[in-house]
Amino acid sequence: MRTLVKNIKEIVQVEATPALRVMGKDMARLNTVKDAYLVVEDGRFSAFGPMAELAEQRFDKEIDAGGGMVFPSFCDSHTHLVYAGSREIEYCDKIRGLSYEEIAKRGGGILNSAKRVQEATEQQLYDDAMGRLKQMIAFGSGAVEIKSGYGMTVEAEMKMLRVIRRLRETSPLTIKSTLLGAHGVPMEYRGRQGDFVDLVVREMIPQAAAEGLADFIDVFCDQGFFTVEETDRMLEAGAKYGMRSKIHANELAYSGGIQCAVRHNALSCDHLEYTGDAEIEALLGSETMPTVLPGAAFFLGMVHAPVRKMMDAGLGVAMASDCNPGSSPSTNMQLILSMACINYRMLPEEAINAVTINSAYAMGVSRELGSVAVGKRANFYITKPIPSYEYMPYAYGENKVARTFLGGVEV
Ligand code: NIG
Ligand code: FE
């Protein structure tokens, strides 16, 4: 099956020789083809170029982009998309002045969501998450990493992971799954946190591995949550079962989480509000993708990760939605793109790299996704008529996506 997409105003983020990630000054580079055509064959990009160079030939199907632009779908490399209920009451508590940590200490926050997930059926969790996945697709996402972490018991964590597996089997999105057994300490383990870490190491990790439920392992390694030593133990245990690490680090303090991620050759370390010279030094030369979550920083009113400084030092940066009920209840990666530019002073080119190729790297799919390149899976969207690619982050809040294609099929 060969499909031609014609009359494209501009194809954005094309690669002749695909790179797995972009770093430093290269983040400001973005290749495009103007007045273009694109060919998709059996679900993959097979050719693209200027319309003027399109040779006469037969296609099984033709799609007229109507002067819209084509972008590779966003890769959303950090989400907690499976959850039950919502937390708008805590949102009001935050507005009144309570901090994220204070809410967590009194059993709100992650524990609040855990209670609801424990009570929910697998079907309810699946239906709610599928609804959110559909929103994501409509906003232009084509791949998503989803974490457990609201289970807190072995049983509920496995329930979450099974929901993620079912989503993967039934949704056209590319989905990666992460075991986040250590997201918070359940009330009954307060004062004996080590026992909970034992539970993660001895039961959650082996069980998730036995059922083949997790690609990655994550830990909330931060002040007031899990220590570096505890994180070391859990990441090592995960690695034994082939789970690469991707951790929450340095959101609340200079907690040593970034250095810990690098030591474990983590695929990514995420949040990073507290990143100083030592953290940047540790990341340089590593395979770990620093991933910033602008939605959470915005929603919690936090300091912003020093993204400019990180890029100037030569690092790559990825960005993701962190979609979750507590710190970033949004599935919209276009908003993340806008926040990247305004709150982190990224140029549109840098921001687009952060939410496509680099976030693809951060979830281990950049050989397959994250750019328009011959041979890659044809996950892309056609925009409404827009004047330039800079308009994507500029016109924040409106949905600029007109049509979406995953594996070459319109969804
Ligand atoms: O990535 N920081 C830790 N975990 C989530 C928030 C989870 C929640 O509050 O429910 C995050 O922001
Ligand atoms: Fe998170």
PDB file of C-alpha atoms and ligand atoms in Angstrom, residues 78 80 87 100 109-110 113 150 183 220 248 251 271 293 296 322 324-327, ligand 1:
ATOM      1  CA  HIS A  78       6.895  10.643  30.624  1.00  0.00           C
ATOM      2  CA  HIS A  80       1.202   8.698  34.500  1.00  0.00           C
ATOM      3  CA  ARG A  87      -7.466  15.984  42.417  1.00  0.00           C
ATOM      4  CA  TYR A 100       3.274  19.621  47.200  1.00  0.00           C
ATOM      5  CA  GLY A 109      -1.193  13.642  46.671  1.00  0.00           C
ATOM      6  CA  ILE A 110       0.078  10.360  45.325  1.00  0.00           C
ATOM      7  CA  SER A 113      -4.611   8.668  43.817  1.00  0.00           C
ATOM      8  CA  TYR A 150      -0.471   4.698  41.910  1.00  0.00           C
ATOM      9  CA  HIS A 183       6.464   6.572  43.798  1.00  0.00           C
ATOM     10  CA  PHE A 220      10.854   9.014  42.713  1.00  0.00           C
ATOM     11  CA  HIS A 248      12.227  11.173  38.722  1.00  0.00           C
ATOM     12  CA  GLU A 251      12.358  18.105  41.328  1.00  0.00           C
ATOM     13  CA  HIS A 271      11.999  16.926  36.196  1.00  0.00           C
ATOM     14  CA  LEU A 293       8.434  18.485  32.424  1.00  0.00           C
ATOM     15  CA  ALA A 296       4.446  20.078  36.276  1.00  0.00           C
ATOM     16  CA  ASP A 322       4.017  14.281  32.735  1.00  0.00           C
ATOM     17  CA  ASN A 324      -1.012  12.931  35.843  1.00  0.00           C
ATOM     18  CA  PRO A 325      -3.801  13.985  38.210  1.00  0.00           C
ATOM     19  CA  GLY A 326      -1.545  15.709  40.753  1.00  0.00           C
ATOM     20  CA  SER A 327       0.968  17.878  38.992  1.00  0.00           C
TER      21      SER A 327
HETATM   22  O1  NIG B   1       5.918  13.319  37.894  1.00  0.00           O
HETATM   23  N1  NIG B   1       6.874  13.858  40.985  1.00  0.00           N
HETATM   24  C1  NIG B   1       6.334  12.802  41.162  1.00  0.00           C
HETATM   25  N2  NIG B   1       5.342  12.210  40.507  1.00  0.00           N
HETATM   26  C2  NIG B   1       4.431  12.835  39.616  1.00  0.00           C
HETATM   27  C3  NIG B   1       3.289  13.445  40.319  1.00  0.00           C
HETATM   28  C4  NIG B   1       2.397  12.455  40.830  1.00  0.00           C
HETATM   29  C5  NIG B   1       1.206  13.008  41.552  1.00  0.00           C
HETATM   30  O2  NIG B   1       1.261  14.046  42.201  1.00  0.00           O
HETATM   31  O3  NIG B   1       0.201  12.313  41.462  1.00  0.00           O
HETATM   32  C6  NIG B   1       5.134  13.789  38.710  1.00  0.00           C
HETATM   33  O4  NIG B   1       4.946  15.012  38.753  1.00  0.00           O
END
